[in-house]
Amino acid sequence: MSLIVTETDEAIATIVMNNPQRRNALSEALIADVTNALHGFREQQVRAVVLRAPPGTKVWCAGHDISELPDRGRDPLGWSDSLRVLVRAIHEFPAPIIALIEGSVWGGGCEVAMSCDMLIATPDVTFAITPAKLGIPYNLGGVLTLMNAIPLPIAREMLFTAQPIPSTQALNLGVINYVKPADEIEAFVYRTARQIAANAPLSIAVMKEELRLLAGAHSITPELFERIQGLRRIVYDSHDYQEGLNAIRDKRTPEFKGR
Ligand code: YXS
């Protein structure tokens, strides 16, 4: 059974993440459904995509599926990890993807939302970036996504505290485009999508790719890359990484030892 619902209305497509039992946790199955849908929309040459959860949801996305995170000793966010696959699929899709956000957004769900080209949220929305809560060493590409979306002092605050920030603060910071009431957000999002769909798709596709390439244009030496990977390995090899996983799976508070 598919974990998403899709719809296309002329040049505008919609993906509804629809696994409320698991709070839209980013499982390999859910991510495969979303990336397959995007592949189909690319072939249909849709001109805008809306990514959302069911209307009125309390949790837009609970982040990476914790049950699928590897035990210590293996990089939990390597190149082929499903969260990385989804973020790249959003970044590389040749038309704008608009995140219509209601409810709370957690962990990798924040990166998925912030990978979209526009974010439009209801006032109840919160964003919590949680690797520190689980003892996870976020990966370079993920940190870059966040750096490109969030002013550095706020990115540090969110990464270090793992606490939620409200959509009103995200709006003030320019992390999201609009906050709209729940009874207006859908009409507003689809009006925006129609505005995009009425413009030149080739021009928009090229500008989206230019923005992606320039936002990721950071020179990084092999030594720097290997140093960072070595540092990350210390974390995912650590007691604390395993403790973070065990604690959230056991629904208890973790006891981090710094080793
Ligand atoms: O236990 P059952 O079978 O009833 O299922 C429960 C939860 O286990 C499940 N669920 C999840 N399953 C896998 N991965 C998840 N991330 C996840 N979140 C939830 O959904 C069922 C209902 O959960 P419950 O009872 O807690 O719902 P709630 O409405 O009381 O609370 C909703 C949340 C989202 C506030 C709560 O479920 C929660 O705090 N979830 C974990 C959020 C989180 O820490 N996500 C980060 C995952 S790690 C990640 O994204 C990156 C790797 S990183 O950390 O680096 O950013």
PDB file of N, CA, C and O and ligand atoms in Angstrom, residues 19-27 58-59 61-69 76-77 81 83 104 106-111 128-139 159 245 248-249 251, ligand 1:
ATOM      1  N   ASN A  19       1.207   8.751   6.056  1.00  0.00           N
ATOM      2  CA  ASN A  19       1.428   7.616   6.966  1.00  0.00           C
ATOM      3  C   ASN A  19       1.252   8.112   8.397  1.00  0.00           C
ATOM      4  O   ASN A  19       2.211   8.165   9.177  1.00  0.00           O
ATOM      5  N   PRO A  20       0.039   8.533   8.757  1.00  0.00           N
ATOM      6  CA  PRO A  20      -0.168   9.159  10.079  1.00  0.00           C
ATOM      7  C   PRO A  20       0.174   8.227  11.240  1.00  0.00           C
ATOM      8  O   PRO A  20       0.603   8.688  12.294  1.00  0.00           O
ATOM      9  N   GLN A  21       0.048   6.930  11.008  1.00  0.00           N
ATOM     10  CA  GLN A  21       0.347   5.998  12.107  1.00  0.00           C
ATOM     11  C   GLN A  21       1.802   6.133  12.553  1.00  0.00           C
ATOM     12  O   GLN A  21       2.132   5.890  13.698  1.00  0.00           O
ATOM     13  N   ARG A  22       2.670   6.500  11.588  1.00  0.00           N
ATOM     14  CA  ARG A  22       4.087   6.667  11.931  1.00  0.00           C
ATOM     15  C   ARG A  22       4.491   8.137  11.831  1.00  0.00           C
ATOM     16  O   ARG A  22       5.664   8.457  11.678  1.00  0.00           O
ATOM     17  N   ARG A  23       3.467   9.023  11.887  1.00  0.00           N
ATOM     18  CA  ARG A  23       3.710  10.479  11.855  1.00  0.00           C
ATOM     19  C   ARG A  23       4.595  10.869  10.660  1.00  0.00           C
ATOM     20  O   ARG A  23       5.473  11.702  10.748  1.00  0.00           O
ATOM     21  N   ASN A  24       4.300  10.209   9.533  1.00  0.00           N
ATOM     22  CA  ASN A  24       5.056  10.485   8.292  1.00  0.00           C
ATOM     23  C   ASN A  24       6.557  10.366   8.490  1.00  0.00           C
ATOM     24  O   ASN A  24       7.341  11.113   7.880  1.00  0.00           O
ATOM     25  N   ALA A  25       6.983   9.430   9.344  1.00  0.00           N
ATOM     26  CA  ALA A  25       8.427   9.183   9.492  1.00  0.00           C
ATOM     27  C   ALA A  25       9.005   8.837   8.131  1.00  0.00           C
ATOM     28  O   ALA A  25       8.363   8.153   7.326  1.00  0.00           O
ATOM     29  N   LEU A  26      10.200   9.324   7.858  1.00  0.00           N
ATOM     30  CA  LEU A  26      10.810   9.180   6.532  1.00  0.00           C
ATOM     31  C   LEU A  26      11.424   7.795   6.402  1.00  0.00           C
ATOM     32  O   LEU A  26      12.651   7.625   6.427  1.00  0.00           O
ATOM     33  N   SER A  27      10.567   6.806   6.264  1.00  0.00           N
ATOM     34  CA  SER A  27      11.030   5.430   6.053  1.00  0.00           C
ATOM     35  C   SER A  27      11.494   5.259   4.609  1.00  0.00           C
ATOM     36  O   SER A  27      11.169   6.072   3.730  1.00  0.00           O
ATOM     37  N   LYS A  58      -1.298  17.021  12.684  1.00  0.00           N
ATOM     38  CA  LYS A  58      -0.567  17.581  13.841  1.00  0.00           C
ATOM     39  C   LYS A  58       0.945  17.414  13.667  1.00  0.00           C
ATOM     40  O   LYS A  58       1.736  18.096  14.311  1.00  0.00           O
ATOM     41  N   VAL A  59       1.325  16.437  12.852  1.00  0.00           N
ATOM     42  CA  VAL A  59       2.759  16.207  12.617  1.00  0.00           C
ATOM     43  C   VAL A  59       2.968  16.124  11.107  1.00  0.00           C
ATOM     44  O   VAL A  59       2.497  15.179  10.466  1.00  0.00           O
ATOM     45  N   CYS A  61       5.945  15.858   9.573  1.00  0.00           N
ATOM     46  CA  CYS A  61       6.913  14.774   9.361  1.00  0.00           C
ATOM     47  C   CYS A  61       7.742  14.583  10.631  1.00  0.00           C
ATOM     48  O   CYS A  61       8.301  15.553  11.158  1.00  0.00           O
ATOM     49  N   ALA A  62       7.846  13.370  11.102  1.00  0.00           N
ATOM     50  CA  ALA A  62       8.575  13.056  12.343  1.00  0.00           C
ATOM     51  C   ALA A  62      10.058  12.793  12.086  1.00  0.00           C
ATOM     52  O   ALA A  62      10.775  12.336  12.966  1.00  0.00           O
ATOM     53  N   GLY A  63      10.509  13.080  10.862  1.00  0.00           N
ATOM     54  CA  GLY A  63      11.934  12.924  10.579  1.00  0.00           C
ATOM     55  C   GLY A  63      12.290  11.522  10.133  1.00  0.00           C
ATOM     56  O   GLY A  63      11.423  10.701   9.823  1.00  0.00           O
ATOM     57  N   HIS A  64      13.590  11.252  10.124  1.00  0.00           N
ATOM     58  CA  HIS A  64      14.100   9.957   9.682  1.00  0.00           C
ATOM     59  C   HIS A  64      13.370   8.849  10.466  1.00  0.00           C
ATOM     60  O   HIS A  64      13.079   9.031  11.658  1.00  0.00           O
ATOM     61  N   ASP A  65      13.101   7.744   9.820  1.00  0.00           N
ATOM     62  CA  ASP A  65      12.491   6.614  10.525  1.00  0.00           C
ATOM     63  C   ASP A  65      13.549   6.027  11.464  1.00  0.00           C
ATOM     64  O   ASP A  65      14.528   5.416  11.026  1.00  0.00           O
ATOM     65  N   ILE A  66      13.332   6.233  12.748  1.00  0.00           N
ATOM     66  CA  ILE A  66      14.337   5.856  13.751  1.00  0.00           C
ATOM     67  C   ILE A  66      14.622   4.355  13.723  1.00  0.00           C
ATOM     68  O   ILE A  66      15.744   3.909  13.953  1.00  0.00           O
ATOM     69  N   SER A  67      13.592   3.577  13.382  1.00  0.00           N
ATOM     70  CA  SER A  67      13.789   2.113  13.358  1.00  0.00           C
ATOM     71  C   SER A  67      14.728   1.697  12.228  1.00  0.00           C
ATOM     72  O   SER A  67      15.243   0.583  12.226  1.00  0.00           O
ATOM     73  N   GLU A  68      14.961   2.603  11.291  1.00  0.00           N
ATOM     74  CA  GLU A  68      15.840   2.268  10.160  1.00  0.00           C
ATOM     75  C   GLU A  68      17.245   2.852  10.315  1.00  0.00           C
ATOM     76  O   GLU A  68      18.094   2.665   9.442  1.00  0.00           O
ATOM     77  N   LEU A  69      17.491   3.566  11.419  1.00  0.00           N
ATOM     78  CA  LEU A  69      18.842   4.091  11.645  1.00  0.00           C
ATOM     79  C   LEU A  69      19.747   2.946  12.096  1.00  0.00           C
ATOM     80  O   LEU A  69      19.351   2.140  12.947  1.00  0.00           O
ATOM     81  N   PRO A  76      25.034   6.836   9.719  1.00  0.00           N
ATOM     82  CA  PRO A  76      23.572   6.818   9.581  1.00  0.00           C
ATOM     83  C   PRO A  76      23.048   7.719   8.470  1.00  0.00           C
ATOM     84  O   PRO A  76      21.863   7.656   8.127  1.00  0.00           O
ATOM     85  N   LEU A  77      23.944   8.544   7.920  1.00  0.00           N
ATOM     86  CA  LEU A  77      23.480   9.496   6.892  1.00  0.00           C
ATOM     87  C   LEU A  77      24.427   9.490   5.704  1.00  0.00           C
ATOM     88  O   LEU A  77      24.845  10.550   5.215  1.00  0.00           O
ATOM     89  N   ASP A  81      21.786   6.827   1.918  1.00  0.00           N
ATOM     90  CA  ASP A  81      20.707   6.802   2.912  1.00  0.00           C
ATOM     91  C   ASP A  81      19.461   7.433   2.297  1.00  0.00           C
ATOM     92  O   ASP A  81      19.550   8.413   1.546  1.00  0.00           O
ATOM     93  N   LEU A  83      17.137   9.353   3.321  1.00  0.00           N
ATOM     94  CA  LEU A  83      16.907  10.795   3.524  1.00  0.00           C
ATOM     95  C   LEU A  83      17.748  11.605   2.537  1.00  0.00           C
ATOM     96  O   LEU A  83      17.257  12.576   1.933  1.00  0.00           O
ATOM     97  N   SER A 104       3.845  19.778  13.308  1.00  0.00           N
ATOM     98  CA  SER A 104       5.248  19.889  13.729  1.00  0.00           C
ATOM     99  C   SER A 104       6.147  19.164  12.742  1.00  0.00           C
ATOM    100  O   SER A 104       5.749  18.211  12.087  1.00  0.00           O
ATOM    101  N   TRP A 106      10.129  17.536  12.323  1.00  0.00           N
ATOM    102  CA  TRP A 106      11.211  17.045  13.185  1.00  0.00           C
ATOM    103  C   TRP A 106      12.397  16.559  12.382  1.00  0.00           C
ATOM    104  O   TRP A 106      12.215  15.941  11.320  1.00  0.00           O
ATOM    105  N   GLY A 107      13.577  16.783  12.883  1.00  0.00           N
ATOM    106  CA  GLY A 107      14.784  16.171  12.353  1.00  0.00           C
ATOM    107  C   GLY A 107      14.930  16.304  10.847  1.00  0.00           C
ATOM    108  O   GLY A 107      14.835  17.390  10.282  1.00  0.00           O
ATOM    109  N   GLY A 108      15.143  15.167  10.205  1.00  0.00           N
ATOM    110  CA  GLY A 108      15.316  15.171   8.751  1.00  0.00           C
ATOM    111  C   GLY A 108      14.111  15.745   8.023  1.00  0.00           C
ATOM    112  O   GLY A 108      14.231  16.197   6.892  1.00  0.00           O
ATOM    113  N   GLY A 109      12.950  15.766   8.676  1.00  0.00           N
ATOM    114  CA  GLY A 109      11.766  16.393   8.081  1.00  0.00           C
ATOM    115  C   GLY A 109      11.983  17.870   7.854  1.00  0.00           C
ATOM    116  O   GLY A 109      11.497  18.450   6.878  1.00  0.00           O
ATOM    117  N   CYS A 110      12.755  18.498   8.762  1.00  0.00           N
ATOM    118  CA  CYS A 110      13.075  19.921   8.567  1.00  0.00           C
ATOM    119  C   CYS A 110      13.934  20.085   7.315  1.00  0.00           C
ATOM    120  O   CYS A 110      13.736  21.006   6.525  1.00  0.00           O
ATOM    121  N   GLU A 111      14.905  19.188   7.146  1.00  0.00           N
ATOM    122  CA  GLU A 111      15.758  19.311   5.958  1.00  0.00           C
ATOM    123  C   GLU A 111      14.953  19.069   4.688  1.00  0.00           C
ATOM    124  O   GLU A 111      15.147  19.744   3.670  1.00  0.00           O
ATOM    125  N   ALA A 128      11.953  21.458  14.499  1.00  0.00           N
ATOM    126  CA  ALA A 128      12.954  21.018  15.480  1.00  0.00           C
ATOM    127  C   ALA A 128      13.990  20.147  14.776  1.00  0.00           C
ATOM    128  O   ALA A 128      13.655  19.108  14.216  1.00  0.00           O
ATOM    129  N   ILE A 129      15.252  20.606  14.806  1.00  0.00           N
ATOM    130  CA  ILE A 129      16.339  19.845  14.164  1.00  0.00           C
ATOM    131  C   ILE A 129      17.059  19.064  15.269  1.00  0.00           C
ATOM    132  O   ILE A 129      17.634  19.658  16.176  1.00  0.00           O
ATOM    133  N   THR A 130      17.044  17.764  15.194  1.00  0.00           N
ATOM    134  CA  THR A 130      17.258  16.911  16.366  1.00  0.00           C
ATOM    135  C   THR A 130      18.496  16.007  16.405  1.00  0.00           C
ATOM    136  O   THR A 130      18.587  15.156  17.288  1.00  0.00           O
ATOM    137  N   PRO A 131      19.495  16.142  15.537  1.00  0.00           N
ATOM    138  CA  PRO A 131      20.617  15.200  15.663  1.00  0.00           C
ATOM    139  C   PRO A 131      21.251  15.200  17.050  1.00  0.00           C
ATOM    140  O   PRO A 131      21.610  14.146  17.568  1.00  0.00           O
ATOM    141  N   ALA A 132      21.331  16.350  17.675  1.00  0.00           N
ATOM    142  CA  ALA A 132      21.986  16.398  19.000  1.00  0.00           C
ATOM    143  C   ALA A 132      21.187  15.648  20.047  1.00  0.00           C
ATOM    144  O   ALA A 132      21.731  15.137  21.023  1.00  0.00           O
ATOM    145  N   LYS A 133      19.867  15.561  19.823  1.00  0.00           N
ATOM    146  CA  LYS A 133      19.007  14.846  20.792  1.00  0.00           C
ATOM    147  C   LYS A 133      19.250  13.346  20.718  1.00  0.00           C
ATOM    148  O   LYS A 133      19.057  12.618  21.674  1.00  0.00           O
ATOM    149  N   LEU A 134      19.681  12.893  19.526  1.00  0.00           N
ATOM    150  CA  LEU A 134      19.906  11.460  19.317  1.00  0.00           C
ATOM    151  C   LEU A 134      21.381  11.092  19.297  1.00  0.00           C
ATOM    152  O   LEU A 134      21.720   9.925  19.184  1.00  0.00           O
ATOM    153  N   GLY A 135      22.261  12.103  19.322  1.00  0.00           N
ATOM    154  CA  GLY A 135      23.685  11.764  19.273  1.00  0.00           C
ATOM    155  C   GLY A 135      24.181  11.460  17.876  1.00  0.00           C
ATOM    156  O   GLY A 135      25.136  10.720  17.665  1.00  0.00           O
ATOM    157  N   ILE A 136      23.483  12.044  16.876  1.00  0.00           N
ATOM    158  CA  ILE A 136      23.783  11.742  15.470  1.00  0.00           C
ATOM    159  C   ILE A 136      24.696  12.811  14.887  1.00  0.00           C
ATOM    160  O   ILE A 136      24.479  13.995  15.122  1.00  0.00           O
ATOM    161  N   PRO A 137      25.735  12.407  14.117  1.00  0.00           N
ATOM    162  CA  PRO A 137      26.564  13.415  13.437  1.00  0.00           C
ATOM    163  C   PRO A 137      25.971  13.770  12.089  1.00  0.00           C
ATOM    164  O   PRO A 137      26.091  13.021  11.120  1.00  0.00           O
ATOM    165  N   TYR A 138      25.252  14.884  12.048  1.00  0.00           N
ATOM    166  CA  TYR A 138      24.631  15.259  10.764  1.00  0.00           C
ATOM    167  C   TYR A 138      25.714  15.277   9.690  1.00  0.00           C
ATOM    168  O   TYR A 138      26.891  15.512   9.962  1.00  0.00           O
ATOM    169  N   ASN A 139      25.292  15.013   8.449  1.00  0.00           N
ATOM    170  CA  ASN A 139      26.275  14.894   7.363  1.00  0.00           C
ATOM    171  C   ASN A 139      26.502  16.241   6.693  1.00  0.00           C
ATOM    172  O   ASN A 139      25.715  17.192   6.863  1.00  0.00           O
ATOM    173  N   LEU A 159      20.550  23.392  15.949  1.00  0.00           N
ATOM    174  CA  LEU A 159      21.328  22.140  15.980  1.00  0.00           C
ATOM    175  C   LEU A 159      21.769  21.807  17.401  1.00  0.00           C
ATOM    176  O   LEU A 159      21.762  20.643  17.810  1.00  0.00           O
ATOM    177  N   LEU A 245      19.995   6.354  20.198  1.00  0.00           N
ATOM    178  CA  LEU A 245      19.069   5.471  19.477  1.00  0.00           C
ATOM    179  C   LEU A 245      18.249   4.641  20.459  1.00  0.00           C
ATOM    180  O   LEU A 245      17.011   4.571  20.376  1.00  0.00           O
ATOM    181  N   ILE A 248      15.545   6.769  22.393  1.00  0.00           N
ATOM    182  CA  ILE A 248      14.323   7.184  21.688  1.00  0.00           C
ATOM    183  C   ILE A 248      13.483   5.976  21.333  1.00  0.00           C
ATOM    184  O   ILE A 248      12.249   6.021  21.371  1.00  0.00           O
ATOM    185  N   ARG A 249      14.129   4.857  21.052  1.00  0.00           N
ATOM    186  CA  ARG A 249      13.355   3.638  20.754  1.00  0.00           C
ATOM    187  C   ARG A 249      12.629   3.155  22.005  1.00  0.00           C
ATOM    188  O   ARG A 249      11.517   2.642  21.951  1.00  0.00           O
ATOM    189  N   LYS A 251      11.701   5.109  24.331  1.00  0.00           N
ATOM    190  CA  LYS A 251      10.889   6.256  24.804  1.00  0.00           C
ATOM    191  C   LYS A 251      11.326   6.697  26.196  1.00  0.00           C
ATOM    192  O   LYS A 251      10.518   6.841  27.116  1.00  0.00           O
TER     193      LYS A 251
HETATM  194  O1  YXS B   1       5.167   3.129  18.826  1.00  0.00           O
HETATM  195  P1  YXS B   1       4.131   3.103  17.741  1.00  0.00           P
HETATM  196  O2  YXS B   1       4.186   1.887  16.873  1.00  0.00           O
HETATM  197  O3  YXS B   1       2.747   3.470  18.227  1.00  0.00           O
HETATM  198  O4  YXS B   1       4.565   4.302  16.729  1.00  0.00           O
HETATM  199  C1  YXS B   1       4.650   5.619  17.252  1.00  0.00           C
HETATM  200  C2  YXS B   1       6.076   6.109  17.048  1.00  0.00           C
HETATM  201  O5  YXS B   1       7.041   5.104  17.294  1.00  0.00           O
HETATM  202  C3  YXS B   1       6.059   6.470  15.590  1.00  0.00           C
HETATM  203  N1  YXS B   1       7.087   7.452  15.270  1.00  0.00           N
HETATM  204  C4  YXS B   1       8.220   7.167  14.592  1.00  0.00           C
HETATM  205  N2  YXS B   1       8.659   6.019  14.058  1.00  0.00           N
HETATM  206  C5  YXS B   1       9.871   6.054  13.441  1.00  0.00           C
HETATM  207  N3  YXS B   1      10.624   7.172  13.320  1.00  0.00           N
HETATM  208  C6  YXS B   1      10.199   8.345  13.837  1.00  0.00           C
HETATM  209  N4  YXS B   1      10.946   9.441  13.675  1.00  0.00           N
HETATM  210  C7  YXS B   1       8.945   8.373  14.516  1.00  0.00           C
HETATM  211  N5  YXS B   1       8.225   9.334  15.170  1.00  0.00           N
HETATM  212  C8  YXS B   1       7.105   8.749  15.614  1.00  0.00           C
HETATM  213  O6  YXS B   1       4.773   7.020  15.352  1.00  0.00           O
HETATM  214  C9  YXS B   1       3.846   6.493  16.324  1.00  0.00           C
HETATM  215  C10 YXS B   1       3.189   7.640  17.043  1.00  0.00           C
HETATM  216  O7  YXS B   1       4.222   8.255  17.768  1.00  0.00           O
HETATM  217  P2  YXS B   1       3.881   9.049  19.114  1.00  0.00           P
HETATM  218  O8  YXS B   1       2.980   8.227  19.966  1.00  0.00           O
HETATM  219  O9  YXS B   1       5.163   9.539  19.686  1.00  0.00           O
HETATM  220  O10 YXS B   1       3.039  10.281  18.515  1.00  0.00           O
HETATM  221  P3  YXS B   1       2.802  11.717  19.185  1.00  0.00           P
HETATM  222  O11 YXS B   1       1.770  12.366  18.354  1.00  0.00           O
HETATM  223  O12 YXS B   1       2.582  11.580  20.657  1.00  0.00           O
HETATM  224  O13 YXS B   1       4.184  12.478  19.009  1.00  0.00           O
HETATM  225  C11 YXS B   1       4.588  12.813  17.696  1.00  0.00           C
HETATM  226  C12 YXS B   1       6.096  13.174  17.749  1.00  0.00           C
HETATM  227  C13 YXS B   1       6.595  13.390  16.317  1.00  0.00           C
HETATM  228  C14 YXS B   1       6.290  14.444  18.606  1.00  0.00           C
HETATM  229  C15 YXS B   1       6.851  11.988  18.412  1.00  0.00           C
HETATM  230  O14 YXS B   1       6.492  10.799  17.747  1.00  0.00           O
HETATM  231  C16 YXS B   1       8.342  12.174  18.320  1.00  0.00           C
HETATM  232  O15 YXS B   1       8.954  12.951  19.083  1.00  0.00           O
HETATM  233  N6  YXS B   1       8.952  11.460  17.336  1.00  0.00           N
HETATM  234  C17 YXS B   1      10.408  11.518  17.117  1.00  0.00           C
HETATM  235  C18 YXS B   1      10.773  12.857  16.461  1.00  0.00           C
HETATM  236  C19 YXS B   1      12.296  12.902  16.233  1.00  0.00           C
HETATM  237  O16 YXS B   1      13.083  13.011  17.165  1.00  0.00           O
HETATM  238  N7  YXS B   1      12.697  12.753  14.984  1.00  0.00           N
HETATM  239  C20 YXS B   1      14.115  12.725  14.563  1.00  0.00           C
HETATM  240  C21 YXS B   1      14.403  11.366  13.930  1.00  0.00           C
HETATM  241  S1  YXS B   1      16.133  11.243  13.540  1.00  0.00           S
HETATM  242  C22 YXS B   1      16.309  12.277  12.184  1.00  0.00           C
HETATM  243  O17 YXS B   1      15.349  12.775  11.643  1.00  0.00           O
HETATM  244  C23 YXS B   1      17.676  12.599  11.696  1.00  0.00           C
HETATM  245  C24 YXS B   1      18.550  11.414  11.569  1.00  0.00           C
HETATM  246  S2  YXS B   1      18.415  13.795  12.691  1.00  0.00           S
HETATM  247  O18 YXS B   1      18.053  13.454  14.081  1.00  0.00           O
HETATM  248  O19 YXS B   1      19.828  13.721  12.502  1.00  0.00           O
HETATM  249  O20 YXS B   1      17.860  15.054  12.337  1.00  0.00           O
END
